[in-house]
Amino acid sequence: MSTAELPKRHYLNADYNIWSWLLTTDHKRIGILYMISLTLFFFVGGAAAILFRVELLTPEADLVVSPTYNRLFTLHGVVMVFFFLVPSIPAVLGNFLIPMMIGARDLAFPRLNLLSWYLFMAGGLLAIWAIVRGGVDTGWTFYTPYSTTESNSQVMAMAVGVFVAGFSSILTGLNIIVTTHTMRTQGMTWFRLPLFVWAHYATSIIMVLGTPVLAISLVLIALERGLGIGVFDPKLGGDPLLFQHLFWFYSHPAVYIMILPSMAVVSEIIPCFSRKPIFGYKMIALSSVAIAVLGFLVWGHHMFVSGQSVFAGLIFSFLSMLVAIPSAVKVFNWTATLYKGSISLETPMLYALGFIGLFTLGGLTGLFLATLAVDVHVHDTYFIVAHFHYIMVGGAVMGYLGGIHFWWPKMTGRMYPEWWGRISAVIVFVGFNLTFFPQFVLGYLGMPRRYHIYPEEFQVLNVMSSAGASILGLGYLLPLCYLIWSLKYGKVAGPNPWKATGLEWTTPSPPSTFNFDEPPVVTEPAYNYPPLDDSSLPHETSDPTASTPS
């Protein structure tokens, strides 16, 4: 039986007043606020996905008409991308952990941090208002000239919502960059930083430099739609391809805003549950920066069929191949870390291993799409849908769930039921693959995306995909149930239930408001796990609060 006890005073019980939460500048509480908000948006976006997957069970339009179907997949895309995937790990886990990981009391700009949450909520409420008023039918890409001239849906309200939420992203990135530069504790040199911090630093660079371009694009849509100023509409002297250039200049790097933080989580989990120092620390750290830089140079591969020159296509094809190298460096080094490690399959590790498999498959199919001839064949088909879901859901969401399970004991002071955690991780992995792998085949066979009426020959694969979606939905629902349950009934975790390295694990669980009683001093490299011996090997146990992972 565990003898660990919750600390008497910590950030959760520092004050129970509602205003102590709504006006808090504690980075941990703001992270919790983000987590609650993002969970709500996740299930809104998920509900839309369930509806259109049910519609796709049959080749005919049985459940909804075409305009409603267009609004459903747009709602799903906009909410999932801008109100869940982009902010998920940086706003929740980044907020909660980065100050503790570098030995600081808070982020550099606590009030700005709170403002970023309010901006996020304001943008989200505008998006919800647009949905209630009838939704948007442009797809999450807002492509012009349809979005500026023909669409009679709530384009402006949704665009303003995304625009406002974008400032939240910029402020979060700015805070992380300044905090990493200026608030590291004594001895925390750049190459002693946890890889979680390195990846968030690289992500923040993209957020600060790329998000304003999206904001400008949305403002230009507003000018053309509201004032008739010709920017993208050829009838007004504009160029619709200009919007695609602007949109993808942000939106391809945005993929790395979603995936780099998940890589950050995996880089923490793999060495912990392998009981080994991570292999190639510097290469993984620098590969995060390389991904951030190269990510800005590949937007043109989304436009191979737009009429851009073959020469430009060749350049973008080459650069897209190039960005695979730093991603491969990470996968290689995680695998090398696993080699001869003492691996234990706790829930966070299952999610991390799932991430590696799904991200690798998504990345390899990305190389297919970076090849001009293949891209022309599968452009705008379900192959694209499957590819980016393997990256953005199979990768990003698996990383997010892995991170939530890994640091849940630190955030709440309580363990979740490990058996249920493992079951849900397996269900998510199986459900995800059953949902999206058939879509690779559908796309290869030529089924276009965003159509809900299709030839009968595609029905079997669509039924498999919809069945997988229902399993996946169950897999996502289970953690919500048992994590809430654990808040009251979970066993007390203690400061470091996983025997992990890192400054955040030296604090009580949950930590105090200002994290550390005294500024910590760092004297050793990150991931300094001792050499494997009998005492460091994890032992199978049914007690989740035991000091070593089972």
mmCIF file of N, CA and C in Angstrom, residues 55 57-64 452:
data_model
loop_
_atom_site.group_PDB
_atom_site.id
_atom_site.type_symbol
_atom_site.label_atom_id
_atom_site.label_comp_id
_atom_site.label_asym_id
_atom_site.label_seq_id
_atom_site.Cartn_x
_atom_site.Cartn_y
_atom_site.Cartn_z
ATOM 1 N N GLU A 55 -23.202 9.348 -42.047
ATOM 2 C CA GLU A 55 -23.726 9.641 -43.393
ATOM 3 C C GLU A 55 -23.001 8.815 -44.455
ATOM 4 N N LEU A 57 -21.911 5.900 -44.339
ATOM 5 C CA LEU A 57 -22.142 4.447 -44.292
ATOM 6 C C LEU A 57 -22.778 3.931 -45.581
ATOM 7 N N THR A 58 -23.527 4.770 -46.244
ATOM 8 C CA THR A 58 -24.200 4.349 -47.483
ATOM 9 C C THR A 58 -23.795 5.270 -48.630
ATOM 10 N N PRO A 59 -23.888 4.792 -49.852
ATOM 11 C CA PRO A 59 -23.478 5.623 -51.002
ATOM 12 C C PRO A 59 -24.431 6.779 -51.277
ATOM 13 N N GLU A 60 -25.666 6.697 -50.740
ATOM 14 C CA GLU A 60 -26.624 7.758 -51.002
ATOM 15 C C GLU A 60 -26.605 8.785 -49.870
ATOM 16 N N ALA A 61 -27.287 9.912 -50.113
ATOM 17 C CA ALA A 61 -27.423 10.937 -49.082
ATOM 18 C C ALA A 61 -28.641 10.623 -48.232
ATOM 19 N N ASP A 62 -28.434 9.811 -47.167
ATOM 20 C CA ASP A 62 -29.562 9.368 -46.339
ATOM 21 C C ASP A 62 -29.819 10.262 -45.145
ATOM 22 N N LEU A 63 -28.735 10.786 -44.566
ATOM 23 C CA LEU A 63 -28.885 11.482 -43.287
ATOM 24 C C LEU A 63 -28.937 12.995 -43.453
ATOM 25 N N VAL A 64 -28.065 13.545 -44.288
ATOM 26 C CA VAL A 64 -28.019 15.007 -44.467
ATOM 27 C C VAL A 64 -27.950 15.338 -45.951
ATOM 28 N N HIS A 452 -20.208 13.190 -50.232
ATOM 29 C CA HIS A 452 -20.918 12.222 -49.396
ATOM 30 C C HIS A 452 -21.775 11.274 -50.229
#
